[in-house]
Coordinates of C-alpha atoms in Angstrom, one line a residue:
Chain I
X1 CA -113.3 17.1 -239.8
X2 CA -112.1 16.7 -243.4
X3 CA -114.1 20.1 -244.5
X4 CA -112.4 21.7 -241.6
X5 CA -108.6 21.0 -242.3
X6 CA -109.5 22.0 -246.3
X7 CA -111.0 25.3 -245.1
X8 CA -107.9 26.4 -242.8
X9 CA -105.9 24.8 -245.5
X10 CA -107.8 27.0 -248.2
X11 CA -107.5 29.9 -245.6
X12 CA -103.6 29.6 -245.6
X13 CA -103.1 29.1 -249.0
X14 CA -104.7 32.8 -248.9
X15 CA -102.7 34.5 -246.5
X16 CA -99.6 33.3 -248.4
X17 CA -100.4 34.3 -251.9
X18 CA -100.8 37.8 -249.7
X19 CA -97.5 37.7 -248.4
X20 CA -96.0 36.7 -251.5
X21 CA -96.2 40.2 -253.4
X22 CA -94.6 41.3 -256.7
X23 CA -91.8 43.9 -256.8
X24 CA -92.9 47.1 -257.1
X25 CA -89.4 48.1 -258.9
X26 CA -90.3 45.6 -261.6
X27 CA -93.6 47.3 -262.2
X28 CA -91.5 50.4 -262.8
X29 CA -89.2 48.9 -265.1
X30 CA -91.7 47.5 -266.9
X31 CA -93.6 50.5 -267.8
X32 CA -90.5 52.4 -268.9
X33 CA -89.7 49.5 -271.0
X34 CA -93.1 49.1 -272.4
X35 CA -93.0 52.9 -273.7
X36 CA -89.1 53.2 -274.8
X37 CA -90.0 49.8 -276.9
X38 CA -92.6 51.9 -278.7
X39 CA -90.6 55.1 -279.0
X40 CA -87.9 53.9 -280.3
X41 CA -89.5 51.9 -283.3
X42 CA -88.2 53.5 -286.1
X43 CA -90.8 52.6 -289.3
X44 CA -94.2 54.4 -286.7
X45 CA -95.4 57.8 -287.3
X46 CA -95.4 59.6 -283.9
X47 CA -99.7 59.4 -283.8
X48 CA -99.3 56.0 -284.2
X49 CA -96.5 56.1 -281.2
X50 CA -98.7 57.5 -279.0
X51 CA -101.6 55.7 -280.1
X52 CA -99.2 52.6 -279.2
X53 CA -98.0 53.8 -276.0
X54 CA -101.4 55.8 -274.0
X55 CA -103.2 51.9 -273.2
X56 CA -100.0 50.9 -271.5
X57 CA -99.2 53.9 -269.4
X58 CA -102.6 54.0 -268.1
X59 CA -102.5 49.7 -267.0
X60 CA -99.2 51.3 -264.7
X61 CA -101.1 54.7 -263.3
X62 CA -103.2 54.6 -260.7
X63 CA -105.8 57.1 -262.5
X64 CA -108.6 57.3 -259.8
X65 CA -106.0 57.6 -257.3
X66 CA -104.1 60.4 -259.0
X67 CA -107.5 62.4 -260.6
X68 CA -108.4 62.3 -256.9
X69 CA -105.1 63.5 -255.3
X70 CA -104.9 66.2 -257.7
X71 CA -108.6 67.8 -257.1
X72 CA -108.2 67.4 -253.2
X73 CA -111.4 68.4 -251.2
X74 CA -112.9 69.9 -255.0
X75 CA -113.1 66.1 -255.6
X76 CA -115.8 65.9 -252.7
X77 CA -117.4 68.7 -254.1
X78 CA -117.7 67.3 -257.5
X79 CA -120.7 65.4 -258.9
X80 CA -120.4 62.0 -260.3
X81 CA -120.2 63.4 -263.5
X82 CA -117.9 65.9 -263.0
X83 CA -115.3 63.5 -261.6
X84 CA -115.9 61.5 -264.9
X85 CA -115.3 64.0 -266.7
X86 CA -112.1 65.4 -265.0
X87 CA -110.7 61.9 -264.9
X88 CA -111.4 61.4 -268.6
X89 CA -109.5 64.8 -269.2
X90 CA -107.1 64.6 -266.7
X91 CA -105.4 60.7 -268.2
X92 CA -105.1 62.6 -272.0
X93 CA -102.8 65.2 -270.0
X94 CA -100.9 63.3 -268.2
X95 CA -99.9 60.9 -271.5
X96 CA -99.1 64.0 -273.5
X97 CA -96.8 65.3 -270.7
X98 CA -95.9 62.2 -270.2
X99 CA -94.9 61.2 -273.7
X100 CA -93.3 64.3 -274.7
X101 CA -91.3 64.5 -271.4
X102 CA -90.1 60.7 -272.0
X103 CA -89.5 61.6 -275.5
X104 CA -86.6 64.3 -274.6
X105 CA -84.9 61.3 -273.0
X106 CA -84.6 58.8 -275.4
X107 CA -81.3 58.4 -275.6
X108 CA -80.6 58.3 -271.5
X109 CA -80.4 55.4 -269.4
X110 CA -82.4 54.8 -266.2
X111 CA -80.7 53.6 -263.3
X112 CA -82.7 51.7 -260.5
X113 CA -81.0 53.0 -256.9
X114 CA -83.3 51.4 -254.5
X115 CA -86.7 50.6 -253.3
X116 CA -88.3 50.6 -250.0
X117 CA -91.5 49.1 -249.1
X118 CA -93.8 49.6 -246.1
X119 CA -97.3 47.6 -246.6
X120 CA -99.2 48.9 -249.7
X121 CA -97.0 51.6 -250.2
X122 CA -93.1 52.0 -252.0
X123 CA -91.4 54.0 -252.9
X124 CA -88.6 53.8 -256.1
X125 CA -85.8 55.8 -256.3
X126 CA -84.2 56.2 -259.9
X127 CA -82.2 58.4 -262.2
X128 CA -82.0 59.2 -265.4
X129 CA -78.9 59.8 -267.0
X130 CA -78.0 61.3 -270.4
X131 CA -74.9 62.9 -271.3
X132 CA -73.7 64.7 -268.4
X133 CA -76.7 65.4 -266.6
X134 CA -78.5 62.9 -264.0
X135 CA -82.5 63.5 -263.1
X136 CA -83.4 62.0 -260.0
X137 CA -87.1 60.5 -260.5
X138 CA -89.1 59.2 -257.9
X139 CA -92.1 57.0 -258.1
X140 CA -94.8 56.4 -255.5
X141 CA -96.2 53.2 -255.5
X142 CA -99.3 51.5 -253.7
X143 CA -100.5 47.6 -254.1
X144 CA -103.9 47.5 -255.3
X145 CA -105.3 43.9 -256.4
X146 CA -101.6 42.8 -255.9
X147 CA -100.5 44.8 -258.6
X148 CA -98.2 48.1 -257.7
X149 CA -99.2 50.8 -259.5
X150 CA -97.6 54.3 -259.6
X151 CA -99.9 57.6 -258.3
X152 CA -97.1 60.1 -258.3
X153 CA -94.2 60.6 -259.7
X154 CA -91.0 63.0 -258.0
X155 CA -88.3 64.6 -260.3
X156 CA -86.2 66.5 -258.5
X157 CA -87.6 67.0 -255.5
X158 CA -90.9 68.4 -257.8
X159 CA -93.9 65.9 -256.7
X160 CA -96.0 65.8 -260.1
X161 CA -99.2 65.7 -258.1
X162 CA -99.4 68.4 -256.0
X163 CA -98.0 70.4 -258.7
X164 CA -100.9 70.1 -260.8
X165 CA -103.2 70.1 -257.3
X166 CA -101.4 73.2 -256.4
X167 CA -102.1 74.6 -260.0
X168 CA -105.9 73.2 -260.7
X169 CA -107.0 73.8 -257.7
X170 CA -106.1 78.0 -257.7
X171 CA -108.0 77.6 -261.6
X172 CA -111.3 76.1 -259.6
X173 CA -111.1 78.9 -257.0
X174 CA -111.5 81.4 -259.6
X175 CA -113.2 79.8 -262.9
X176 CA -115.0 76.8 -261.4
X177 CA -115.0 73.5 -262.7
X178 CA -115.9 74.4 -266.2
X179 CA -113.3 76.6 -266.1
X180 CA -110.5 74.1 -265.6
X181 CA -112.3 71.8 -268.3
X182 CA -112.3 74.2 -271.0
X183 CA -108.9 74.8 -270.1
X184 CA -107.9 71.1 -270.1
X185 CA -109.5 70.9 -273.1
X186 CA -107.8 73.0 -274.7
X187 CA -104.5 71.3 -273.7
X188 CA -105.5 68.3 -274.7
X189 CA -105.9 69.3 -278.2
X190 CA -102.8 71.7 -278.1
X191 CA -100.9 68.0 -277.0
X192 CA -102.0 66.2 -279.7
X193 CA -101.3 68.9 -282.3
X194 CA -97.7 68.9 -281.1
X195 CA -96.7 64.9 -281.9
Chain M
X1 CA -104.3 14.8 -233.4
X2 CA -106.2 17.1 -235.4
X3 CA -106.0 20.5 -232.8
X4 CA -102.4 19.3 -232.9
X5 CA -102.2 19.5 -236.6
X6 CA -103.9 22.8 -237.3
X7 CA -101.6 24.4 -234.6
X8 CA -98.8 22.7 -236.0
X9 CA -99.9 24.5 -239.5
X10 CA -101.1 28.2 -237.6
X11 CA -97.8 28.1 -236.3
X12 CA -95.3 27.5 -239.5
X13 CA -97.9 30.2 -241.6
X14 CA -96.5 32.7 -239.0
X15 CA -92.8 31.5 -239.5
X16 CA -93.8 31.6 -243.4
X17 CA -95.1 35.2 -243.5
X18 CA -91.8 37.0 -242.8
X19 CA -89.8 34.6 -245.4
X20 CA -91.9 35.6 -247.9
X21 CA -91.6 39.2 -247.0
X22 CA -87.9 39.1 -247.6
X23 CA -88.7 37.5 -251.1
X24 CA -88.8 40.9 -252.3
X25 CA -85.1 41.5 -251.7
X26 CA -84.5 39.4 -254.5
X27 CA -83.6 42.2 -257.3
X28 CA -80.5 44.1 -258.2
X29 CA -81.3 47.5 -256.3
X30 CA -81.0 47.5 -252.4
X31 CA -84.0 47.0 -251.1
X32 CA -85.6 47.8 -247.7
X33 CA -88.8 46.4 -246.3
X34 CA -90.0 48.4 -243.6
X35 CA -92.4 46.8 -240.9
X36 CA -96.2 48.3 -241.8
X37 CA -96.7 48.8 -238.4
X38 CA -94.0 51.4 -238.0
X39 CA -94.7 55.3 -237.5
X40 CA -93.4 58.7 -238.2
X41 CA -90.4 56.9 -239.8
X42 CA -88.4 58.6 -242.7
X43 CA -90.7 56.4 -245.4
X44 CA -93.8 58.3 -243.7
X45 CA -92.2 61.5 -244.2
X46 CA -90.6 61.1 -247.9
X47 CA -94.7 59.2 -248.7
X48 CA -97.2 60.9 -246.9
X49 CA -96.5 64.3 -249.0
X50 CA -99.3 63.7 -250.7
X51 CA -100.5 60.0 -249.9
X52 CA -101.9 60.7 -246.1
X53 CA -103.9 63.8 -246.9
X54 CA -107.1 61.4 -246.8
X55 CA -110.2 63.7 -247.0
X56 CA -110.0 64.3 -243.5
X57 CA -107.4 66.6 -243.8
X58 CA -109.1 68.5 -246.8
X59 CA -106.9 71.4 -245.6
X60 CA -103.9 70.0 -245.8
X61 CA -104.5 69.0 -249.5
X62 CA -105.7 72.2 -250.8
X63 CA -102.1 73.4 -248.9
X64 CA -100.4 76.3 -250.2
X65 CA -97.1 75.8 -251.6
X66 CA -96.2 79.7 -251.7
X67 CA -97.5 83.2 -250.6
X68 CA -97.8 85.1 -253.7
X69 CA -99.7 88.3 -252.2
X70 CA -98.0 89.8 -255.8
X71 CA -99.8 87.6 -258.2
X72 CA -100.6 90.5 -260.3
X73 CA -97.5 92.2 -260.4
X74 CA -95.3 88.7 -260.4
X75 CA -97.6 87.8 -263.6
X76 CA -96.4 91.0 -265.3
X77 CA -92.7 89.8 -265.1
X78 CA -93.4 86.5 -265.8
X79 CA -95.0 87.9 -269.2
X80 CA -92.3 89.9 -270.0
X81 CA -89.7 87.2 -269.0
X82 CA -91.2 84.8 -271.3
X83 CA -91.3 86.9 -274.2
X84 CA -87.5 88.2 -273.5
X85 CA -87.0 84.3 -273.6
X86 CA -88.7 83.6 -276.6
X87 CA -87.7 86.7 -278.8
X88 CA -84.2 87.6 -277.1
X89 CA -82.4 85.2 -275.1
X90 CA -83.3 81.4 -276.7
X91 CA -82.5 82.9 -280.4
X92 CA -79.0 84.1 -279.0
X93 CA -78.8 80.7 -277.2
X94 CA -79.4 78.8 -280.3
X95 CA -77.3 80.6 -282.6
X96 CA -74.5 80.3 -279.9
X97 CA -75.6 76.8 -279.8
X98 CA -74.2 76.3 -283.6
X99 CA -71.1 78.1 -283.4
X100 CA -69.7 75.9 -280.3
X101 CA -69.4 72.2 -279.7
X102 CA -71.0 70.7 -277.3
X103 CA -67.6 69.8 -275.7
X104 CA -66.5 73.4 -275.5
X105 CA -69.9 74.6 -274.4
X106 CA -70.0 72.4 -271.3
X107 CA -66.4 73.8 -270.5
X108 CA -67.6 77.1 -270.5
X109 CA -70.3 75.8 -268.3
X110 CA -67.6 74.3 -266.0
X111 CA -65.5 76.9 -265.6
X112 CA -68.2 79.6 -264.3
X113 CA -69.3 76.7 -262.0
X114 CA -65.7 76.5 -260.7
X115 CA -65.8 80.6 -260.4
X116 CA -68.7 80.1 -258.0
X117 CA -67.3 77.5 -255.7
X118 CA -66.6 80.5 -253.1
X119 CA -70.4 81.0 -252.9
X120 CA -71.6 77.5 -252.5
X121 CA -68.2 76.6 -249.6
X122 CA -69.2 80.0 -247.8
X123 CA -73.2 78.8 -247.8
X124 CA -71.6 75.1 -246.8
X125 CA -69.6 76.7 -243.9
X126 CA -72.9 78.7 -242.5
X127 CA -74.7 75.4 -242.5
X128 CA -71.7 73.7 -241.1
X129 CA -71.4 70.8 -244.0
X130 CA -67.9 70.6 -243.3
X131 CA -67.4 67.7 -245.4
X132 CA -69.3 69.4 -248.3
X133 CA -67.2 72.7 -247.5
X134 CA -63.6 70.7 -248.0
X135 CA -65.0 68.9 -251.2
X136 CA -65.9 72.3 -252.9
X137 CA -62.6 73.7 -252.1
X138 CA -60.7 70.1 -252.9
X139 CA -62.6 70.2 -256.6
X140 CA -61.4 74.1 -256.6
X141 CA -57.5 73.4 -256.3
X142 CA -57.7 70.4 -258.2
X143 CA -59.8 71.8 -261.4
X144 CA -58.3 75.1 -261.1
X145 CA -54.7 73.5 -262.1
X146 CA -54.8 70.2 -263.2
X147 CA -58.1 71.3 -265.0
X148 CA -56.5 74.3 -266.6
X149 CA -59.0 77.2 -264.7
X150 CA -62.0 74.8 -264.7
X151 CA -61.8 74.0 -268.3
X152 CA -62.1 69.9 -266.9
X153 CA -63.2 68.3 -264.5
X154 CA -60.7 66.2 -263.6
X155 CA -61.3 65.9 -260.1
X156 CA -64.5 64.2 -260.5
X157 CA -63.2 62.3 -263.5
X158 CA -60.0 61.0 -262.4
X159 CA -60.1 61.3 -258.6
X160 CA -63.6 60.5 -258.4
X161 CA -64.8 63.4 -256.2
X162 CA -68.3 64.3 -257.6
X163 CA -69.9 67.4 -257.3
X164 CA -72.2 68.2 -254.0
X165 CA -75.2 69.8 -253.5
X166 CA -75.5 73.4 -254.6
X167 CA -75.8 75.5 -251.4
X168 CA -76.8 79.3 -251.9
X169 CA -77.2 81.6 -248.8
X170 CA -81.2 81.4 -249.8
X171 CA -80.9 77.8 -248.8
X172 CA -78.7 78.5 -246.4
X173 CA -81.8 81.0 -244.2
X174 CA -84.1 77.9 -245.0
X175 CA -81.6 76.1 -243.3
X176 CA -82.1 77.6 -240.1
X177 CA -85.6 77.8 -240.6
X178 CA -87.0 80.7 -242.6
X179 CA -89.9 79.7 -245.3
X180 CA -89.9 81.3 -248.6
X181 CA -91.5 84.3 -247.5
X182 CA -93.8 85.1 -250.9
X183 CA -93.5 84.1 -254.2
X184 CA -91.4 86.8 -256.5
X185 CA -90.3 86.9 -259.8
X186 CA -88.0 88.8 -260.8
X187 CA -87.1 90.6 -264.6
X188 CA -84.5 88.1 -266.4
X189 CA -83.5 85.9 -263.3
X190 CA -87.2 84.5 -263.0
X191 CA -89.1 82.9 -260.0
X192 CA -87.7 84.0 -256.5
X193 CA -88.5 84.0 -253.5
X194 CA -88.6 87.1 -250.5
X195 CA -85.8 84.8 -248.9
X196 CA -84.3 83.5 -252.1
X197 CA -84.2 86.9 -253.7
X198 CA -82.4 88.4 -250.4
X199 CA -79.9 85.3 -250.9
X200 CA -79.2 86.1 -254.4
X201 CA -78.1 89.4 -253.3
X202 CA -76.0 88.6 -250.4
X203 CA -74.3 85.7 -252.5
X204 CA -73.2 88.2 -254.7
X205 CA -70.8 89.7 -251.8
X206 CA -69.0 86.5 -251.7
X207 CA -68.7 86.1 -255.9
X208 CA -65.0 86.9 -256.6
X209 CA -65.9 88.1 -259.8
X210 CA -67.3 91.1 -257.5
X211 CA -64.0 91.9 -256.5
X212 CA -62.4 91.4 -260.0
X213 CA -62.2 95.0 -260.6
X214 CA -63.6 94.8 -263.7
X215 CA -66.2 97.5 -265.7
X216 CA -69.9 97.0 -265.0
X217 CA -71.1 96.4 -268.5
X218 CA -68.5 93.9 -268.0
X219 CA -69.4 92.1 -265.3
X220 CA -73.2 92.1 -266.4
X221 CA -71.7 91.0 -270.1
X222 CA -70.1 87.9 -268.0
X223 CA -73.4 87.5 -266.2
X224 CA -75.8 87.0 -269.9
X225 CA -72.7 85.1 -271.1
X226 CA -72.9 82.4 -268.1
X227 CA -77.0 82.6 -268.7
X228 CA -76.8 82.2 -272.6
X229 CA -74.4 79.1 -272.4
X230 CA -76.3 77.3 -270.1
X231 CA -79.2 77.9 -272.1
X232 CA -77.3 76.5 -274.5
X233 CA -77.1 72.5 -273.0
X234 CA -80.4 72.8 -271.7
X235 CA -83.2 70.6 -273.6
X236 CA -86.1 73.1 -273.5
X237 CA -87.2 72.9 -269.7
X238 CA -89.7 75.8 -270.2
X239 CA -90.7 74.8 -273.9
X240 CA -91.5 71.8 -271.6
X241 CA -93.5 73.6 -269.3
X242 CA -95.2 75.9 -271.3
X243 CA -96.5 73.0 -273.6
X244 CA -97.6 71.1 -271.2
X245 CA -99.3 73.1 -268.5
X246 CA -102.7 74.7 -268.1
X247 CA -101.3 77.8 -266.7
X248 CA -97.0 78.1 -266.5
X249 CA -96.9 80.7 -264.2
X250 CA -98.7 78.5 -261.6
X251 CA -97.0 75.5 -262.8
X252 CA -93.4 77.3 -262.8
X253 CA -94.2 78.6 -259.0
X254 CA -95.1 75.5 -257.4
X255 CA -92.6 74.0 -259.2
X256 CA -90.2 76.3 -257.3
X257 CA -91.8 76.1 -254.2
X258 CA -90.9 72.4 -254.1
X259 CA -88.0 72.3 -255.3
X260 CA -86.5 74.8 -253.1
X261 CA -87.9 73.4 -250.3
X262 CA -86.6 70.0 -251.2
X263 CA -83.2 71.6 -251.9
X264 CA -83.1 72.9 -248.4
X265 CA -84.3 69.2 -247.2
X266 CA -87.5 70.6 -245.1
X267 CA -91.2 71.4 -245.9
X268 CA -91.5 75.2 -244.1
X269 CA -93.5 77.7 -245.3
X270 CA -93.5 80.2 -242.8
X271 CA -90.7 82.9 -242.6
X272 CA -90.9 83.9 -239.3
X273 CA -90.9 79.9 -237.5
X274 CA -87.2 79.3 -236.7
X275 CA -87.1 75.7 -235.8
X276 CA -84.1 74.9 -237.9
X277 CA -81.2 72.2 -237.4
X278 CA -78.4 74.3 -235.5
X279 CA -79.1 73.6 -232.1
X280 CA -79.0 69.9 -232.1
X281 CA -76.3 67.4 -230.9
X282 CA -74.4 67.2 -234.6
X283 CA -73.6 70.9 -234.0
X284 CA -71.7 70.8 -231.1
X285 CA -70.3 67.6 -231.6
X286 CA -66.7 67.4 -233.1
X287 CA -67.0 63.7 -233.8
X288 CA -70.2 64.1 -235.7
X289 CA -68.0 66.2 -238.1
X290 CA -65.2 64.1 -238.5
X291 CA -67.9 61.8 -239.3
X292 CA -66.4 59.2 -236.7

């Protein structure tokens, strides 16, 4: 009788740490946070910024989610290594973009508007606002281990992913996969001369 | 005792569930917790964009934002653009840059935008956003007087009434239901669209400059003027872009193919489906309007 009580006790004790999820707004902040703090030390070089900065992005990004997103059905068609290899690629673009975009807006303030949750998935709605300008910014959010973590990011109306899905996957159709790695490549490098 | 006790406990977890769910209306931004079970609701349509393309629908992720039928030609003007913006137009920008304030810069800005209200409260009437309509024309009278020919914006900054959406008669089509049509881009003004090009060049017939009576090469002098300024306050978009993308013209024309659709407030890419907004209830309905 005893082991029966502990297991539906042990079961509930379950469901409720299920229901009692974190805020997916606070994951946003946090990663914002985490990469103004580093920006905006004055005595780092700007290597050593983004050598500060691309381990915490990528604990906040959903990167299988996202690499997958952005090949669509040429994911499927991908070998094993192939996918490695994109994904691998695909995270050192997404920092650089990501660091020299956030790097134009130092000096603004984001403003949290709302959230709305439905399951696994939110959705954030902010701005950013500098001088006399406002950006809206949208993040896309789904709860994976009970941690929210973002696989797309709206600015303006412009979702991020299916910009570059729209973009990489025309490159696939006519230079293949090698193609778009060479290309990426490329990028990468061109990103990190730029710092 | 026991039965009694474990139903006792199934019983209060189902009371418990929902008051953790409303746990998460604990921060400082509203927040709305929507049932999971709900369908087709406006969180669907804002997420499933690109979440609910599964690989089932491996069509509908390798989706086409735009026609561009003209890739070659488009790609030829996107060349040239970029170099006229690199070697021409950003040099003028930047030396205009240190010759003006910042302050006087974004007057200059402000008073072209207040030139153009005519366009956007024509496109406004045409989609019937009253409401928008009498805010353009309110922020007309107001910074046309009080803010000495658009120089200020004193109706946003002392009244409070902020600026609405841009509407253009390209947005105003899509508004009834035409799709972009295929990708264009044209020399100096950049990526268009077959219905946002045609917009461009009916909105001109309601610019009042049009009717200013004023020399061509003055007119078009205005026209690089109102480009070069806002050049001016902008921090390198397409540095941006270039920098960071594989391939800029295909980054720049998705890029607009979202954005104009999401300026128009409707995913369509087909120019000849008309299944726009104008023949539902709001239309006809003079309360609607009045908003009561």
């Amino acid at each position: 009788m005893k082991r029966i009580l502990l297991t539906v006790l042990l079961g509930l004790l379950l469901v409720s740490a299920a229901w009692a999820v974190p805020q997916p707004q606070e994951q946003v902040e946090k990663m914002i946070k985490s990469v103004l703090d580093v920006l905006q030390k004055p005595d780092l070089t700007a290597n050593e910024k983004k050598e500060q900065v691309s381990g915490k992005v990528q604990e906040f990004l959903n990167i299988a989610s996202m690499s997958q997103r952005t090949l669509g059905s040429y994911w499927q068609g991908a070998t094993e290594e192939q996918r490695q290899r994109f994904s691998e690629l695909f995270v050192k673009v997404l920092e650089g973009t990501y660091l020299n975009r956030i790097g134009d807006y130092t000096d603004g303030t984001v403003q949290y508007l709302k959230q709305r949750v439905k399951g696994d998935k939110a959705i954030i709605d902010t701005q950013i606002v500098a001088e006399d300008l406002a950006i809206p910014v949208q993040y896309k959010m789904i709860l994976v281990n009970d941690v929210w973590q973002v696989f797309d990011v709206v600015i303006e109306g412009v979702s991020l992913i299916r910009n570059y899905r729209a973009s990489y996957g025309e490159i696939i159709r006519k230079d293949g996969y090698d193609g778009l790695f060479a290309l990426m490549e490329q990028k990468v490098i061109d990103l990190n001369g730029s710092y | 005792m026991l039965t009694r006790f474990i139903v006792l406990i199934l019983l209060l977890s189902f009371v418990d569930a929902p008051l953790h769910a409303e746990q998460l209306a604990e921060v400082d931004v509203p927040t709305q917790v929507i049932p999971a079970g709900q369908k087709g609701d406006k969180f669907d349509r804002d997420f499933a964009d690109d979440f609910d393309g599964s690989f089932a629908e491996a069509e509908a992720i390798n989706e086409i934002l735009i026609d561009d039928p003209l890739e070659k030609i488009n790609r030829g003007v996107f060349w040239v653009n970029d170099k006229l913006y690199f070697y021409l137009i950003k040099p003028i920008a930047r030396g205009y840059r240190l010759i003006l304030p910042r302050q006087a810069r974004v007057s200059v800005a402000n008073v072209f935008n207040n030139m153009a209200t005519p366009v956007r409260a024509a496109n406004d009437l045409l989609q019937l956003k009253f409401h928008d309509m009498a805010t353009e024309l309110y922020r007309l009278i107001v910074n046309s007087t009080v803010g000495i020919g658009g120089l200020f914006d004193p109706a946003a900054s002392f009244v409070g009434v902020d600026n609405v959406d841009d509407e253009d008669f390209g947005q105003t089509l899509g508004y009834y239901g035409a799709g972009h049509g295929f990708y264009l881009v044209l020399p100096i003004l950049g990526p268009s669209s077959l219905r946002d090009g045609a917009g461009t060049l009916v909105d001109t017939f309601s610019d009042p400059i049009r009717y200013a009576d004023v020399a061509t090469l003055t007119y078009f002098g205005g026209k690089s003027f109102k480009v070069v300024n806002s050049l001016s306050l902008d921090r390198d978009t397409y540095e941006g872009i270039v920098r960071d993308s594989l391939d800029p013209y295909l980054f720049v024309r998705a890029a607009y193919a979202q954005r104009r659709a999401a300026q128009v407030g409707k995913v369509n890419y087909d120019i000849l489906s008309i299944d726009g907004n104008f023949w539902d209830e709001e239309t006809f309905n003079p309360f609607k309007w009045l908003g009561l």
